[in-house]
Structure formats: structure tokens, C-alpha cells
Amino acid sequence: MKEKANTFQLVPKPTLLRLPGYLNYLKTREKDDCLTISSAVIAKDLEVNHVQVRKDLAFVSKGGRPKTGYAIIELTADIKSFLGYDNLTDALLVGAGNLGKTLLSYNGFSDYGLNVLAAFDTDERIIGANINGKPIYALDKLVDLRRRLNVNIGIITVPEPEAQKVCDLLVASGISAIWNFAPVHVYVPHHVIVQNENMAASLALLANKLSDSIRLQDNQK
Amino acid sequence: MKEKANTFQLVPKPTLLRLPGYLNYLKTREKDDCLTISSAVIAKDLEVNHVQVRKDLAFVSKGGRPKTGYAIIELTADIKSFLGYDNLTDALLVGAGNLGKTLLSYNGFSDYGLNVLAAFDTDERIIGANINGKPIYALDKLVDLRRRLNVNIGIITVPEPEAQKVCDLLVASGISAIWNFAPVHVYVPHHVIVQNENMAASLALLANKLSDSIRLQDNQK
DNA sequence: TAGATTGTTAATCGATTAACAATC
DNA sequence: TAGATTGTTAATCGATTAACAATC
């Protein structure tokens, strides 16, 4: 017997990475007052294969209808539900510098199911303050608060040199997953999940594509 | 005859995405006063296959030495050079809100070969100001300045609703590549490269891994 | 020389694409 | 019914891993 429950479905990583892209795309189409959309159109605009699109969507949705395509509103809801965007997961942020403050100020995270509860820092001047309604606590309150609030996700936005120390602290506090914005590798025990927000990697890809395309132009002379 | 010049080497996308990770990792090892490192150690710490590591590194470096491994300093330089981190590429940023300001304030981009020259915005209150030495101009100066400075990369950090308009403007100004931080799909002509900085995608992956691991724990009872 | 480690060639695995059947 | 579009099964492609040869 085939297991069908969302949570037990194994979704390929590439599909998982494309799903938020479909969502962003559907957002723009919804504004255009489209009610339905075909995999061929999505494929063309997003520059992926149309079979790919249908396969990806099949993981998360009951599917479209032959001749009409996918109902945009329904499909949007399906993807959001699959990605867990409709129930909030709490997170704690460490490092209320520039980037940290920006993330605290960003109200869009709730759209993605993330709820940043509070921040921690060592800078006396900002401890006790709050940003966008989110309090900044002293770093030594982290372990205790993490436990009492039972938060599973920690966000690291401290400068590079402090990343490992902060990471260790989060681990000691019992965190399950870490979203790391510092551009260094952090060591964690096996049971802790790390997701690196690697803007450098993203940039590298852009620069690479750019130089490829410039080379191509040059070759065509 | 096999082409060997760096720029003509076709590097698989997965490799390209891992390279910045190796760099971050080597940074931490350099601090530990290691001079050489073996692919096996890298593989273990980064949780990738050791053959994978050697294959990846072979694309960018003259390689390690049997019995001793890779010279860390040399390898670091090779990866940086390959990724273009050692010659700066100019960029213009549009949208000096929270995120835009944070990127303007971040001095680390130069480590990745990116040089943000200036920002553009429509908010009269900040036009004329500068952040971290980078001037903020009125948006209607963009087309002209882009041309005069011959900048190839544009960064979009405006809110979602304005992203497409700003994108069109960048394209009209003759930009070659766009780094898009707005969480919407933007349409561009074929010759323009878009790289979406999709934090939501990253987050989705983290949340997914987390729920997988929680499920696993639960199943083990 | 023996052993550790790199680099390469071959085998496997998984993701993408192509061909086609099913359905509205 | 015919045609458009979805969904599925099979073929292809590319990336990862395994086995082994080369080298210091």
C-alpha cells in the first residue's frame, strides 16, 4: 500500500527548491486576474521543462484538469500548505547588527511560516530595546529562554568570528535547527540541522553565468 | 585538443554551488593553523563524499599532493580566483529600504568580488544621503548613470509590488544581470540573466529537513 | 619500500526529458 | 467528437559514488 500523506512523501531536493519559485510566479499571475494556468505557460516563463512542472506540482497538489490547467488559487494554497507556510514556527535570532535588525524588521517571514520571537545580543546599548516589537535580550538569557519557549529554530546573524561560539550556545540550549547567515562553516553535532544562507554562493552563480554570457557574445564576434 | 583555460571549463552547477562552501570551510581551518588538508577530512566535516571533494577541487585547482593533501592557502587562492573574487565587479542597487541599507553597509561583498557603487530610491528623504560612503540617487538618474559607469549588475531590493517596474528600468538602462531579492518572479528579455536570492526557498528546505527529523525521532518512538 | 592520499575510469543512482496514454 | 492539457511510463542524461591506478 502506497503512503499518500504529505509528510511521508519523499520530495526530491530540486523540486523542493523550485516550489517557492512557483509560488512567487503564481503571485504575479494572480494579480493579472488569471484563474487557471497551464504547465506549459509556467514552464515557458520559468524556463523549466513542462513535464518537470507537472511532476513538481504533482507532489504537492491534487493536480490540474486536462484542457483547463491548474486553478491558481487552489494551487497556491496547496504549495503553501506543503511548505508549511500556513502554520507558524517560532525562531530566535542571535546578533542584532545590521542584518539581524533587517530580519527583525521584515514582516514578510510570517508568509513563509516563520515567526521570529526575539533577538539576543551582547551589545549593552541595544539590550532591552525592541525592534519591530521584538525584544532584544542579553545573550546569557538565551539558554533559559530557548527552553522555556521551546523554540526549535535559531538564526545566526553575528559576524564571522563569533559564529561558532554562538552556534555552540544554541546547540547547548537544545536547538534543533540553525539558519546560518555567517559566511563560515559551523560545526554541530549530528542531530542538529544547519542551513547556510549562502549569498556568496548565489552571487558566484550569477557572476559565472554573466561571464559565460559575455564570453558567448564575444565568440559570436 | 583539450581546452584548459579556466573560463572555458564547464563546471557543473552543483560544483559551482559547493565551491563557496569549501571556501568558508577552509577559512575556519586556516585559523586552526593547518597548512594542508586532505579531501577525506573536508568530506567528513562538510558531509559530502570524498571523491566529490576531489572532483570539485580539480575543476579549480592544480590539485593536492598524494600523502600530504591540499595546501590550504594555495587552494583558497585557487577557489577565490576561479569564483572571480579577486577582481571587483561593479553593481548598482535599487531600493534603499531596510534590506538595501543592510547590503550597502555590508563591507564583506568586496571579499566576493562585488563592489556596490551606489543606490537608487524614490524616497525624497534619503536621496542625496549616503550610506557607508555609497550615495543614494533619485531613481530617474539610474538609466543615465548605469550607462556612464558601464555597470553590468543590478540589485533589486525594493518591495514586491515595485520589483517588476524596477526590473524593467534596469533592463531599459542596458543591464546584463540582475540579483533579485524581491520575492516575486520578474520577467526579463532573453539576454538578461536573473539570479533570485530566494531566502524563502532556503527556509523551506530547513523547515522540511526539520520536520523530517522530528518525524524520524517520533517513529523511533 | 609501504602507506597514505590524490586522481581517474567505470558503475550506480537519481533527476530530467521524451513519448504516449488518459481525461475533460 | 476533436483538441488541449494533464499524468505516467520509459529513455536519456548528468551527477554521485565505487573501485582502482598513480604518486609522493
Coordinates of C-alpha atoms (C1' of nucleotides) in Angstrom, one line a residue:
Chain A
M1 CA 0.0 0.0 0.0
K2 CA 1.3 3.4 -1.0
E3 CA 1.6 6.0 1.7
K4 CA 0.0 9.3 0.4
A5 CA 0.2 11.6 3.4
N6 CA 2.1 14.8 2.6
T7 CA 4.5 14.4 5.4
F8 CA 5.6 10.9 4.3
Q9 CA 6.1 11.8 0.7
L10 CA 9.7 12.0 -0.3
V11 CA 10.2 15.1 -2.3
P12 CA 13.4 15.4 -4.4
K13 CA 15.6 18.3 -3.2
P14 CA 15.5 20.0 -6.6
T15 CA 11.7 20.0 -6.5
L16 CA 11.7 21.4 -3.0
L17 CA 14.0 24.2 -4.2
R18 CA 11.7 25.0 -7.1
L19 CA 8.5 25.2 -5.1
P20 CA 9.0 28.7 -3.7
G21 CA 9.7 29.8 -7.2
Y22 CA 6.4 28.5 -8.4
L23 CA 4.7 30.4 -5.6
N24 CA 6.4 33.6 -6.5
Y25 CA 5.4 33.2 -10.0
L26 CA 1.8 32.4 -9.3
K27 CA 1.6 35.5 -7.2
T28 CA 2.4 37.6 -10.3
R29 CA -0.2 35.7 -12.3
E30 CA -2.9 36.1 -9.7
K31 CA -2.5 39.8 -10.0
D32 CA -3.1 39.5 -13.7
D33 CA -6.6 38.1 -12.9
C34 CA -5.8 34.7 -14.2
L35 CA -7.9 31.9 -12.7
T36 CA -6.2 29.0 -14.3
I37 CA -2.8 28.3 -15.7
S38 CA -1.3 25.5 -17.8
S39 CA 2.0 23.8 -17.0
A40 CA 3.2 24.9 -20.5
V41 CA 2.9 28.6 -19.6
I42 CA 4.6 28.2 -16.2
A43 CA 7.3 26.2 -17.9
K44 CA 7.9 28.9 -20.6
D45 CA 8.0 31.8 -18.1
L46 CA 10.2 30.0 -15.6
E47 CA 12.3 28.3 -18.2
V48 CA 11.9 24.8 -17.0
N49 CA 10.6 21.8 -18.8
H50 CA 6.8 21.4 -18.8
V51 CA 6.9 17.8 -17.6
Q52 CA 9.1 18.9 -14.8
V53 CA 6.4 21.4 -13.8
R54 CA 3.7 18.8 -13.7
K55 CA 5.8 16.4 -11.8
D56 CA 6.8 19.0 -9.2
L57 CA 3.2 20.1 -8.8
A58 CA 2.0 16.5 -8.5
F59 CA 4.0 16.2 -5.3
V60 CA 2.0 18.9 -3.5
S61 CA -1.3 19.2 -5.3
K62 CA -4.3 17.1 -6.3
G63 CA -3.5 18.3 -9.7
G64 CA -4.9 20.3 -12.6
R65 CA -7.6 19.5 -15.1
P66 CA -7.0 18.5 -18.6
K67 CA -7.9 21.2 -21.1
T68 CA -8.1 23.9 -18.4
G69 CA -4.9 23.6 -16.4
Y70 CA -4.4 24.4 -12.7
A71 CA -6.6 26.6 -10.6
I72 CA -4.2 29.3 -9.4
I73 CA -5.8 30.0 -6.0
E74 CA -6.1 26.3 -5.2
L75 CA -2.6 25.5 -6.4
T76 CA -1.1 28.4 -4.4
A77 CA -2.8 27.1 -1.3
D78 CA -1.5 23.6 -1.9
I79 CA 2.1 24.7 -2.3
K80 CA 1.9 27.0 0.8
S81 CA 0.4 24.2 2.8
F82 CA 3.0 21.8 1.7
L83 CA 5.8 24.1 2.5
G84 CA 4.3 24.7 5.9
Y85 CA 3.7 28.4 5.3
D86 CA 0.3 28.3 7.0
N87 CA 1.4 27.3 10.4
L88 CA 4.0 29.4 12.2
T89 CA 7.2 28.0 13.5
D90 CA 9.0 30.1 16.2
A91 CA 12.6 31.1 15.9
L92 CA 15.2 33.0 17.9
L93 CA 17.7 35.3 16.3
V94 CA 21.2 35.9 17.6
G95 CA 23.1 39.0 16.5
A96 CA 21.1 42.3 16.3
G97 CA 23.5 44.1 14.0
N98 CA 22.7 45.3 10.6
L99 CA 21.5 42.1 9.1
G100 CA 19.8 40.9 12.3
K101 CA 17.9 44.2 12.5
T102 CA 16.8 43.9 8.9
L103 CA 15.5 40.4 9.5
L104 CA 13.7 41.5 12.7
S105 CA 12.1 44.4 10.7
Y106 CA 11.0 42.2 7.9
N107 CA 7.3 41.4 8.3
G108 CA 7.2 39.0 5.4
F109 CA 8.6 36.0 7.3
S110 CA 5.1 35.1 8.6
D111 CA 4.2 34.5 4.9
Y112 CA 6.7 31.7 5.0
G113 CA 5.7 30.2 8.3
L114 CA 8.4 31.8 10.3
N115 CA 7.9 33.7 13.5
V116 CA 10.9 35.4 14.9
L117 CA 10.1 35.8 18.6
A118 CA 13.1 37.7 20.0
A119 CA 16.8 38.5 19.4
F120 CA 19.9 38.2 21.5
D121 CA 23.0 40.3 21.5
T122 CA 25.9 41.3 23.7
D123 CA 25.8 45.0 23.0
E124 CA 24.7 46.7 26.2
R125 CA 23.4 49.6 24.2
I126 CA 20.7 47.7 22.5
I127 CA 19.8 45.1 25.1
G128 CA 16.4 45.9 26.4
A129 CA 15.4 47.7 23.3
N130 CA 13.0 46.2 20.8
I131 CA 12.8 46.2 17.0
N132 CA 9.5 45.9 15.3
G133 CA 8.0 44.8 18.5
K134 CA 10.6 42.1 19.1
P135 CA 12.7 42.4 22.3
I136 CA 16.5 42.2 22.3
Y137 CA 17.8 40.2 25.3
A138 CA 21.3 39.7 26.7
L139 CA 22.9 36.7 25.2
D140 CA 23.2 34.9 28.5
K141 CA 19.4 34.7 28.6
L142 CA 19.4 32.6 25.5
V143 CA 19.7 29.1 27.0
D144 CA 17.0 29.6 29.6
L145 CA 14.5 31.3 27.2
R146 CA 15.0 28.8 24.4
R147 CA 14.0 26.1 26.8
R148 CA 11.0 27.9 28.3
L149 CA 9.6 28.9 24.9
N150 CA 10.6 25.5 23.4
V151 CA 11.8 27.1 20.2
N152 CA 13.4 24.8 17.5
I153 CA 15.0 27.2 15.1
G154 CA 17.9 29.5 15.8
I155 CA 19.1 32.2 13.3
I156 CA 22.7 33.2 13.4
T157 CA 23.4 36.8 12.2
V158 CA 26.6 37.6 14.1
P159 CA 29.8 38.4 12.4
E160 CA 32.0 35.6 11.2
P161 CA 34.4 35.4 14.2
E162 CA 31.6 34.8 16.7
A163 CA 29.5 32.4 14.6
Q164 CA 30.9 29.2 16.1
K165 CA 30.6 30.4 19.7
V166 CA 27.0 31.4 19.1
C167 CA 26.3 28.2 17.3
D168 CA 27.7 26.2 20.3
L169 CA 25.5 28.2 22.6
L170 CA 22.4 27.4 20.5
V171 CA 23.3 23.8 20.4
A172 CA 23.8 23.8 24.2
S173 CA 20.4 25.3 24.7
G174 CA 18.9 22.4 22.8
I175 CA 18.1 23.9 19.5
S176 CA 17.1 21.5 16.6
A177 CA 17.9 23.6 13.5
I178 CA 20.1 26.5 12.7
W179 CA 19.8 29.0 9.9
N180 CA 23.3 30.4 9.5
F181 CA 23.9 33.7 7.8
A182 CA 27.5 34.0 8.8
P183 CA 29.8 33.2 5.9
V184 CA 31.7 30.4 7.8
H185 CA 31.2 26.7 8.3
V186 CA 29.9 25.9 11.7
Y187 CA 30.3 22.6 13.4
V188 CA 27.3 21.0 15.0
P189 CA 26.5 17.6 16.5
H190 CA 24.8 15.1 14.2
H191 CA 21.3 15.7 15.4
V192 CA 21.3 19.4 14.6
I193 CA 20.3 20.6 11.2
V194 CA 22.2 23.5 9.6
Q195 CA 21.0 25.5 6.6
N196 CA 23.5 28.0 5.3
E197 CA 22.1 31.1 3.8
N198 CA 24.9 31.4 1.3
M199 CA 24.6 34.7 -0.5
A200 CA 28.1 34.3 -1.8
A201 CA 27.1 31.1 -3.5
S202 CA 24.2 32.8 -5.1
L203 CA 26.4 35.6 -6.2
A204 CA 29.0 33.2 -7.5
L205 CA 26.4 31.6 -9.7
L206 CA 25.3 35.0 -11.1
A207 CA 28.9 36.1 -11.8
N208 CA 29.6 32.8 -13.5
K209 CA 26.5 33.0 -15.7
L210 CA 27.4 36.6 -16.5
S211 CA 30.9 35.8 -17.7
D212 CA 29.6 32.8 -19.6
S213 CA 27.2 35.0 -21.5
I214 CA 29.8 37.7 -22.1
R215 CA 32.1 35.1 -23.5
L216 CA 29.3 33.8 -25.7
Q217 CA 28.7 37.3 -27.1
D218 CA 32.4 37.7 -27.7
N219 CA 32.7 34.4 -29.5
Q220 CA 29.8 35.3 -31.8
K221 CA 32.0 38.3 -32.6
Chain B
M1 CA 43.0 19.1 -28.1
K2 CA 41.5 19.7 -24.7
E3 CA 40.8 23.3 -23.7
K4 CA 42.2 24.0 -20.3
A5 CA 41.7 27.7 -19.7
N6 CA 39.6 28.4 -16.6
T7 CA 37.0 30.4 -18.3
F8 CA 36.3 27.7 -20.9
Q9 CA 35.9 24.9 -18.4
L10 CA 32.4 23.8 -18.0
V11 CA 31.7 23.4 -14.3
P12 CA 28.6 21.5 -13.1
K13 CA 26.2 23.7 -11.3
P14 CA 26.3 21.6 -8.1
T15 CA 30.0 22.0 -8.0
L16 CA 29.7 25.7 -8.5
L17 CA 27.3 25.9 -5.6
R18 CA 29.6 23.9 -3.3
L19 CA 32.7 26.0 -4.0
P20 CA 31.8 28.9 -1.7
G21 CA 31.1 26.3 1.0
Y22 CA 34.7 24.9 0.6
L23 CA 36.0 28.4 0.9
N24 CA 34.1 29.1 4.1
Y25 CA 35.3 25.8 5.5
L26 CA 38.9 26.5 4.6
K27 CA 38.7 29.8 6.4
T28 CA 37.9 28.0 9.7
R29 CA 40.7 25.6 9.1
E30 CA 43.3 28.3 8.3
K31 CA 42.5 29.8 11.7
D32 CA 43.4 26.4 13.3
D33 CA 46.9 26.8 11.8
C34 CA 46.5 23.9 9.5
L35 CA 48.8 24.1 6.4
T36 CA 47.4 21.2 4.5
I37 CA 44.2 19.3 4.5
S38 CA 43.0 16.0 2.9
S39 CA 39.9 15.5 0.9
A40 CA 38.8 12.9 3.4
V41 CA 38.8 15.5 6.3
I42 CA 36.9 18.1 4.2
A43 CA 34.5 15.4 3.2
K44 CA 33.8 14.3 6.7
D45 CA 33.3 17.9 8.1
L46 CA 31.1 19.0 5.2
E47 CA 29.3 15.8 4.9
V48 CA 30.0 15.2 1.3
N49 CA 31.7 12.3 -0.5
H50 CA 35.5 12.4 -0.6
V51 CA 35.6 11.7 -4.3
Q52 CA 33.2 14.5 -4.8
V53 CA 35.5 16.8 -3.0
R54 CA 38.5 15.9 -5.1
K55 CA 36.4 16.2 -8.3
D56 CA 35.1 19.6 -7.3
L57 CA 38.6 20.9 -6.4
A58 CA 40.1 19.5 -9.6
F59 CA 37.9 22.0 -11.5
V60 CA 39.6 25.0 -9.9
S61 CA 42.9 23.9 -8.6
K62 CA 46.1 22.3 -9.9
G63 CA 45.4 19.8 -7.1
G64 CA 46.8 18.4 -4.0
R65 CA 49.7 16.1 -3.3
P66 CA 49.4 12.4 -2.5
K67 CA 50.2 11.7 1.1
T68 CA 50.0 15.4 2.2
G69 CA 46.8 16.6 0.7
Y70 CA 45.9 20.2 -0.4
A71 CA 47.9 23.3 0.6
I72 CA 45.2 25.3 2.3
I73 CA 46.4 28.8 1.4
E74 CA 47.0 27.8 -2.2
L75 CA 43.7 26.1 -2.5
T76 CA 41.9 29.0 -1.0
A77 CA 43.5 31.3 -3.6
D78 CA 42.6 28.9 -6.4
I79 CA 38.9 28.8 -5.5
K80 CA 38.8 32.6 -5.0
S81 CA 40.4 33.2 -8.3
F82 CA 38.0 30.8 -10.0
L83 CA 35.0 32.4 -8.5
G84 CA 36.2 35.8 -9.6
Y85 CA 36.6 37.0 -6.0
D86 CA 39.8 38.8 -6.7
N87 CA 38.7 41.3 -9.3
L88 CA 35.8 43.5 -8.4
T89 CA 32.7 43.8 -10.5
D90 CA 30.6 46.9 -10.1
A91 CA 26.9 46.8 -9.2
L92 CA 24.1 49.3 -8.6
L93 CA 21.4 48.7 -6.0
V94 CA 17.8 49.8 -6.3
G95 CA 15.7 50.2 -3.2
A96 CA 17.4 51.7 -0.1
G97 CA 15.0 50.4 2.5
N98 CA 15.9 48.0 5.3
L99 CA 17.5 45.3 3.2
G100 CA 19.0 47.7 0.8
K101 CA 20.7 49.6 3.6
T102 CA 22.0 46.5 5.1
L103 CA 23.6 45.4 1.8
L104 CA 25.1 48.9 1.4
S105 CA 26.5 48.7 4.9
Y106 CA 28.0 45.2 4.4
N107 CA 31.7 45.5 3.7
G108 CA 32.1 41.9 3.1
F109 CA 30.9 42.0 -0.5
S110 CA 34.3 43.0 -1.7
D111 CA 35.6 39.6 -0.5
Y112 CA 33.3 38.1 -3.1
G113 CA 34.3 40.4 -5.9
L114 CA 31.3 42.6 -5.7
N115 CA 31.5 46.4 -5.5
V116 CA 28.3 48.2 -4.9
L117 CA 28.8 51.7 -6.3
A118 CA 25.6 53.5 -5.4
A119 CA 21.9 53.1 -4.6
F120 CA 18.7 54.5 -6.1
D121 CA 15.4 55.2 -4.4
T122 CA 12.3 57.3 -4.8
D123 CA 12.1 58.4 -1.2
E124 CA 13.0 62.2 -1.2
R125 CA 14.1 62.0 2.4
I126 CA 17.0 59.7 1.7
I127 CA 18.0 60.9 -1.8
G128 CA 21.3 62.7 -1.6
A129 CA 22.3 60.9 1.6
N130 CA 24.9 58.3 1.6
I131 CA 25.3 55.0 3.5
N132 CA 28.7 53.6 4.2
G133 CA 30.1 56.0 1.7
K134 CA 27.7 55.0 -1.0
P135 CA 25.5 57.7 -2.4
I136 CA 21.7 57.4 -2.8
Y137 CA 20.4 58.9 -6.0
A138 CA 17.0 59.6 -7.4
L139 CA 15.6 56.6 -9.3
D140 CA 15.4 58.7 -12.5
K141 CA 19.1 59.1 -12.6
L142 CA 19.5 55.3 -13.0
V143 CA 19.5 54.9 -16.7
D144 CA 22.0 57.6 -17.3
L145 CA 24.4 56.6 -14.6
R146 CA 24.2 52.9 -15.5
R147 CA 25.4 53.8 -19.0
R148 CA 28.1 56.2 -18.0
L149 CA 29.6 53.9 -15.4
N150 CA 29.0 50.8 -17.6
V151 CA 27.8 48.7 -14.7
N152 CA 26.6 45.1 -15.6
I153 CA 24.9 44.0 -12.4
G154 CA 21.8 45.4 -10.8
I155 CA 20.5 44.5 -7.4
I156 CA 16.8 44.7 -6.7
T157 CA 15.9 45.3 -3.0
V158 CA 12.5 47.1 -3.4
P159 CA 9.3 45.7 -2.0
E160 CA 7.4 43.1 -4.1
P161 CA 4.9 45.4 -5.8
E162 CA 7.7 47.6 -7.4
A163 CA 10.0 44.8 -8.4
Q164 CA 8.8 44.4 -11.9
K165 CA 8.9 48.2 -12.6
V166 CA 12.4 48.5 -11.3
C167 CA 13.4 45.4 -13.2
D168 CA 12.1 46.9 -16.4
L169 CA 14.0 50.1 -15.7
L170 CA 17.3 48.2 -15.1
V171 CA 16.7 46.3 -18.4
A172 CA 16.0 49.6 -20.2
S173 CA 19.2 51.0 -18.9
G174 CA 21.1 48.1 -20.5
I175 CA 22.0 46.0 -17.5
S176 CA 23.3 42.4 -18.2
A177 CA 22.5 40.7 -14.9
I178 CA 20.0 41.1 -12.1
W179 CA 20.3 39.9 -8.5
N180 CA 16.7 39.9 -7.3
F181 CA 15.9 40.0 -3.6
A182 CA 12.2 40.7 -4.0
P183 CA 10.1 37.5 -3.5
V184 CA 8.4 37.7 -6.9
H185 CA 9.2 36.4 -10.3
V186 CA 10.4 39.1 -12.6
Y187 CA 10.2 39.0 -16.4
V188 CA 13.2 39.9 -18.4
P189 CA 14.2 39.6 -22.1
H190 CA 16.3 36.6 -23.0
H191 CA 19.7 38.2 -22.9
V192 CA 19.4 39.3 -19.3
I193 CA 20.4 37.0 -16.5
V194 CA 18.4 36.8 -13.3
Q195 CA 19.5 35.3 -10.1
N196 CA 16.9 35.1 -7.4
E197 CA 18.1 35.3 -3.8
N198 CA 15.4 33.1 -2.5
M199 CA 15.6 33.1 1.2
A200 CA 12.1 31.5 1.3
A201 CA 13.5 28.6 -0.6
S202 CA 16.3 28.2 1.8
L203 CA 13.9 28.4 4.7
A204 CA 11.6 25.9 3.1
L205 CA 14.5 23.4 2.9
L206 CA 15.3 24.0 6.6
A207 CA 11.7 23.5 7.7
N208 CA 11.4 20.4 5.6
K209 CA 14.6 18.9 7.0
L210 CA 13.4 19.8 10.5
S211 CA 10.0 18.1 10.1
D212 CA 11.7 15.1 8.5
S213 CA 14.0 14.8 11.5
I214 CA 11.2 15.2 14.0
R215 CA 9.2 12.6 12.3
L216 CA 12.1 10.3 12.4
Q217 CA 12.5 10.7 16.1
D218 CA 8.8 10.1 16.6
N219 CA 8.9 6.9 14.5
Q220 CA 11.8 5.6 16.6
K221 CA 9.4 6.2 19.4
Chain C
dT1 C1' 59.6 0.2 0.4
dA2 C1' 55.0 0.7 2.4
dG3 C1' 51.3 3.5 3.2
dA4 C1' 48.6 7.5 2.6
dT5 C1' 46.4 10.2 -0.3
dT6 C1' 45.3 12.0 -4.9
dG7 C1' 43.3 11.4 -9.5
dT8 C1' 40.7 8.6 -13.0
dT9 C1' 37.9 5.2 -15.1
dA10 C1' 33.7 2.5 -14.6
dA11 C1' 29.2 1.6 -12.2
dT12 C1' 25.3 3.4 -10.0
dC13 C1' 21.9 6.3 -8.9
dG14 C1' 18.6 10.0 -9.4
dA15 C1' 16.7 13.7 -11.9
dT16 C1' 15.2 15.3 -16.3
dT17 C1' 13.2 14.8 -20.6
dA18 C1' 10.6 12.3 -24.3
dA19 C1' 6.8 9.6 -25.8
dC20 C1' 2.4 8.4 -25.0
dA21 C1' -1.9 7.3 -22.7
dA22 C1' -5.8 9.3 -20.0
dT23 C1' -9.2 12.8 -19.4
dC24 C1' -12.0 16.7 -19.6
Chain D
dT1 C1' -16.1 14.2 -31.4
dA2 C1' -11.7 16.6 -31.6
dG3 C1' -8.3 19.0 -29.3
dA4 C1' -6.0 20.6 -25.4
dT5 C1' -3.9 19.6 -21.4
dT6 C1' -2.8 16.5 -17.6
dG7 C1' -0.4 12.5 -15.8
dT8 C1' 2.5 8.3 -16.3
dT9 C1' 5.8 5.1 -18.1
dA10 C1' 10.2 4.6 -20.5
dA11 C1' 14.6 6.6 -22.2
dT12 C1' 18.2 9.7 -21.5
dC13 C1' 21.2 12.4 -19.3
dG14 C1' 24.2 14.1 -15.7
dA15 C1' 25.9 13.8 -11.1
dT16 C1' 27.5 10.9 -7.5
dT17 C1' 29.8 7.0 -5.8
dA18 C1' 32.8 2.9 -6.0
dA19 C1' 36.9 0.6 -7.5
dC20 C1' 41.3 1.1 -8.6
dA21 C1' 45.6 3.0 -10.5
dA22 C1' 49.1 6.7 -9.9
dT23 C1' 52.2 9.3 -7.0
dC24 C1' 54.6 11.1 -3.3

